[in-house]
């Protein structure tokens, strides 16, 4: 599907605030509400827009202790990878998981309350997985940038 400049602008507007009404979007794009509604539906149908979410202040929900855990798995068989990824997807503390190249196989972004909660997470969840060979943790000192949107270049 080919996107035009109006589609890109619509995507930017929705990323800034997806709670805007179709009328508000239409006014900003100088289009009719019907045209905007149809464009949004087209973007959703084509899986360009995949979801709408509320961004939560992690400090207010006691999840501000951020850690990056590098994980090596024991086997690189398809079965082991699928099992590990399935298990990781079921752990609520894991916010993001990336299968990466290099010395480690995965990088996990983990959000918990504090160091004790992270220790408990490691001892009872991550290191108990039979697929995990080793881990290496790095603690976030300061979040310098955390983009929630994609810039339309």
mmCIF file of C-alpha atoms in Angstrom:
data_model
loop_
_atom_site.group_PDB
_atom_site.id
_atom_site.type_symbol
_atom_site.label_atom_id
_atom_site.label_comp_id
_atom_site.label_asym_id
_atom_site.label_seq_id
_atom_site.Cartn_x
_atom_site.Cartn_y
_atom_site.Cartn_z
ATOM 1 C CA UNK A 1 0.000 0.000 0.000
ATOM 2 C CA UNK A 2 1.338 3.394 -1.001
ATOM 3 C CA UNK A 3 1.008 6.135 1.585
ATOM 4 C CA UNK A 4 0.685 9.772 0.636
ATOM 5 C CA UNK A 5 1.634 12.887 2.616
ATOM 6 C CA UNK A 6 -1.843 13.120 4.160
ATOM 7 C CA UNK A 7 -1.527 9.534 5.447
ATOM 8 C CA UNK A 8 1.853 10.385 6.984
ATOM 9 C CA UNK A 9 0.467 13.518 8.635
ATOM 10 C CA UNK A 10 -2.537 11.548 9.930
ATOM 11 C CA UNK A 11 -0.208 8.932 11.423
ATOM 12 C CA UNK A 12 1.826 11.668 13.137
ATOM 13 C CA UNK A 13 -1.317 13.279 14.553
ATOM 14 C CA UNK A 14 -2.607 9.957 15.878
ATOM 15 C CA UNK A 15 0.767 9.153 17.461
ATOM 16 C CA UNK A 16 0.729 12.515 19.239
ATOM 17 C CA UNK A 17 -2.792 11.951 20.561
ATOM 18 C CA UNK A 18 -4.912 9.026 19.424
ATOM 19 C CA UNK A 19 -7.880 10.263 21.438
ATOM 20 C CA UNK A 20 -8.525 13.090 18.975
ATOM 21 C CA UNK A 21 -11.915 12.905 17.354
ATOM 22 C CA UNK A 22 -12.303 12.367 13.638
ATOM 23 C CA UNK A 23 -13.579 15.948 13.452
ATOM 24 C CA UNK A 24 -10.470 17.310 15.186
ATOM 25 C CA UNK A 25 -8.227 15.336 12.833
ATOM 26 C CA UNK A 26 -10.250 16.454 9.818
ATOM 27 C CA UNK A 27 -9.866 20.112 10.818
ATOM 28 C CA UNK A 28 -6.079 19.734 11.106
ATOM 29 C CA UNK A 29 -5.811 17.926 7.771
ATOM 30 C CA UNK A 30 -8.344 20.124 5.952
ATOM 31 C CA UNK A 31 -10.386 17.059 4.997
ATOM 32 C CA UNK A 32 -13.929 15.883 5.629
ATOM 33 C CA UNK A 33 -14.600 13.677 8.639
ATOM 34 C CA UNK A 34 -15.638 10.881 6.280
ATOM 35 C CA UNK A 35 -12.330 11.067 4.405
ATOM 36 C CA UNK A 36 -10.354 10.949 7.657
ATOM 37 C CA UNK A 37 -12.460 8.073 8.991
ATOM 38 C CA UNK A 38 -11.857 6.078 5.787
ATOM 39 C CA UNK A 39 -8.113 6.783 5.872
ATOM 40 C CA UNK A 40 -7.859 5.641 9.495
ATOM 41 C CA UNK A 41 -9.789 2.455 8.708
ATOM 42 C CA UNK A 42 -7.531 1.827 5.694
ATOM 43 C CA UNK A 43 -4.405 2.280 7.839
ATOM 44 C CA UNK A 44 -5.815 -0.139 10.420
ATOM 45 C CA UNK A 45 -6.866 -2.696 7.819
ATOM 46 C CA UNK A 46 -3.389 -2.615 6.249
ATOM 47 C CA UNK A 47 -1.790 -3.111 9.706
ATOM 48 C CA UNK A 48 0.044 0.199 9.490
ATOM 49 C CA UNK A 49 -1.775 1.248 12.655
ATOM 50 C CA UNK A 50 -1.813 -1.862 14.806
ATOM 51 C CA UNK A 51 -3.032 -0.656 18.196
ATOM 52 C CA UNK A 52 -4.026 2.258 20.409
ATOM 53 C CA UNK A 53 -2.638 2.371 23.937
ATOM 54 C CA UNK A 54 -2.524 4.496 27.070
ATOM 55 C CA UNK A 55 1.020 5.315 28.107
ATOM 56 C CA UNK A 56 1.344 4.878 31.855
ATOM 57 C CA UNK A 57 3.699 6.707 34.214
ATOM 58 C CA UNK A 58 5.833 3.819 35.511
ATOM 59 C CA UNK A 59 6.667 5.745 38.708
ATOM 60 C CA UNK A 60 2.980 5.862 39.654
ATOM 61 C CA UNK A 61 2.549 2.077 39.332
ATOM 62 C CA UNK A 62 5.758 1.051 41.150
ATOM 63 C CA UNK A 63 7.551 -0.211 38.049
ATOM 64 C CA UNK A 64 10.278 2.426 37.750
ATOM 65 C CA UNK A 65 13.319 0.175 38.335
ATOM 66 C CA UNK A 66 14.400 -0.557 34.762
ATOM 67 C CA UNK A 67 16.901 -3.217 33.837
ATOM 68 C CA UNK A 68 18.322 -4.552 30.613
ATOM 69 C CA UNK A 69 19.043 -8.253 30.923
ATOM 70 C CA UNK A 70 21.216 -9.899 28.310
ATOM 71 C CA UNK A 71 20.391 -13.576 27.982
ATOM 72 C CA UNK A 72 22.285 -16.491 26.440
ATOM 73 C CA UNK A 73 20.278 -19.589 25.718
ATOM 74 C CA UNK A 74 21.657 -23.134 25.854
ATOM 75 C CA UNK A 75 20.479 -24.257 22.437
ATOM 76 C CA UNK A 76 19.768 -22.381 19.237
ATOM 77 C CA UNK A 77 17.391 -24.997 17.905
ATOM 78 C CA UNK A 78 14.077 -23.765 16.610
ATOM 79 C CA UNK A 79 12.276 -25.583 19.406
ATOM 80 C CA UNK A 80 14.411 -23.967 22.144
ATOM 81 C CA UNK A 81 13.955 -20.501 20.653
ATOM 82 C CA UNK A 82 10.189 -20.919 20.383
ATOM 83 C CA UNK A 83 9.936 -22.219 23.966
ATOM 84 C CA UNK A 84 12.047 -19.374 25.369
ATOM 85 C CA UNK A 85 10.139 -16.691 23.467
ATOM 86 C CA UNK A 86 6.779 -18.147 24.520
ATOM 87 C CA UNK A 87 7.814 -18.151 28.177
ATOM 88 C CA UNK A 88 9.182 -14.600 28.012
ATOM 89 C CA UNK A 89 5.935 -13.371 26.484
ATOM 90 C CA UNK A 90 4.066 -14.682 29.531
ATOM 91 C CA UNK A 91 6.164 -12.754 32.089
ATOM 92 C CA UNK A 92 4.569 -9.394 32.948
ATOM 93 C CA UNK A 93 7.821 -7.830 34.188
ATOM 94 C CA UNK A 94 9.351 -8.218 30.716
ATOM 95 C CA UNK A 95 8.331 -5.114 28.800
ATOM 96 C CA UNK A 96 10.324 -5.763 25.650
ATOM 97 C CA UNK A 97 12.319 -8.669 24.265
ATOM 98 C CA UNK A 98 14.718 -8.518 21.344
ATOM 99 C CA UNK A 99 16.368 -11.494 19.631
ATOM 100 C CA UNK A 100 19.785 -10.061 18.773
ATOM 101 C CA UNK A 101 23.080 -10.970 17.178
ATOM 102 C CA UNK A 102 26.364 -10.906 19.035
ATOM 103 C CA UNK A 103 27.573 -12.344 22.315
ATOM 104 C CA UNK A 104 24.067 -12.668 23.784
ATOM 105 C CA UNK A 105 20.943 -14.053 22.156
ATOM 106 C CA UNK A 106 18.302 -11.789 23.716
ATOM 107 C CA UNK A 107 18.007 -8.425 25.386
ATOM 108 C CA UNK A 108 15.081 -8.015 27.771
ATOM 109 C CA UNK A 109 13.786 -4.709 29.098
ATOM 110 C CA UNK A 110 12.422 -5.404 32.554
ATOM 111 C CA UNK A 111 10.414 -3.087 34.779
ATOM 112 C CA UNK A 112 9.983 -3.855 38.472
ATOM 113 C CA UNK A 113 9.591 -1.959 41.765
ATOM 114 C CA UNK A 114 13.164 -2.080 43.077
ATOM 115 C CA UNK A 115 16.387 -4.097 43.290
ATOM 116 C CA UNK A 116 14.817 -6.682 45.605
ATOM 117 C CA UNK A 117 11.963 -7.224 43.161
ATOM 118 C CA UNK A 118 14.510 -7.633 40.355
ATOM 119 C CA UNK A 119 16.441 -10.198 42.398
ATOM 120 C CA UNK A 120 13.218 -12.123 43.004
ATOM 121 C CA UNK A 121 12.376 -11.913 39.294
ATOM 122 C CA UNK A 122 15.775 -13.334 38.353
ATOM 123 C CA UNK A 123 15.693 -16.118 40.961
ATOM 124 C CA UNK A 124 12.108 -17.226 40.441
ATOM 125 C CA UNK A 125 11.427 -16.536 36.785
ATOM 126 C CA UNK A 126 14.262 -15.866 34.371
ATOM 127 C CA UNK A 127 17.038 -18.118 35.637
ATOM 128 C CA UNK A 128 14.642 -20.997 36.328
ATOM 129 C CA UNK A 129 13.960 -21.394 32.612
ATOM 130 C CA UNK A 130 15.674 -24.516 31.326
ATOM 131 C CA UNK A 131 16.559 -22.703 28.075
ATOM 132 C CA UNK A 132 18.637 -20.008 29.845
ATOM 133 C CA UNK A 133 22.371 -20.594 29.963
ATOM 134 C CA UNK A 134 23.461 -17.262 31.464
ATOM 135 C CA UNK A 135 22.411 -13.675 32.025
ATOM 136 C CA UNK A 136 24.060 -10.295 32.366
ATOM 137 C CA UNK A 137 22.154 -7.382 33.898
ATOM 138 C CA UNK A 138 22.545 -3.652 33.425
ATOM 139 C CA UNK A 139 20.568 -1.190 35.516
ATOM 140 C CA UNK A 140 19.138 1.976 34.005
ATOM 141 C CA UNK A 141 20.531 5.043 35.769
ATOM 142 C CA UNK A 142 18.559 7.596 33.768
ATOM 143 C CA UNK A 143 16.156 7.314 30.876
ATOM 144 C CA UNK A 144 17.530 9.842 28.403
ATOM 145 C CA UNK A 145 15.170 9.101 25.524
ATOM 146 C CA UNK A 146 12.185 6.813 25.253
ATOM 147 C CA UNK A 147 10.289 7.470 22.067
ATOM 148 C CA UNK A 148 6.732 6.312 21.933
ATOM 149 C CA UNK A 149 6.312 7.358 18.319
ATOM 150 C CA UNK A 150 8.009 6.859 14.987
ATOM 151 C CA UNK A 151 9.105 9.987 13.217
ATOM 152 C CA UNK A 152 7.837 10.010 9.647
ATOM 153 C CA UNK A 153 10.960 10.783 7.652
#
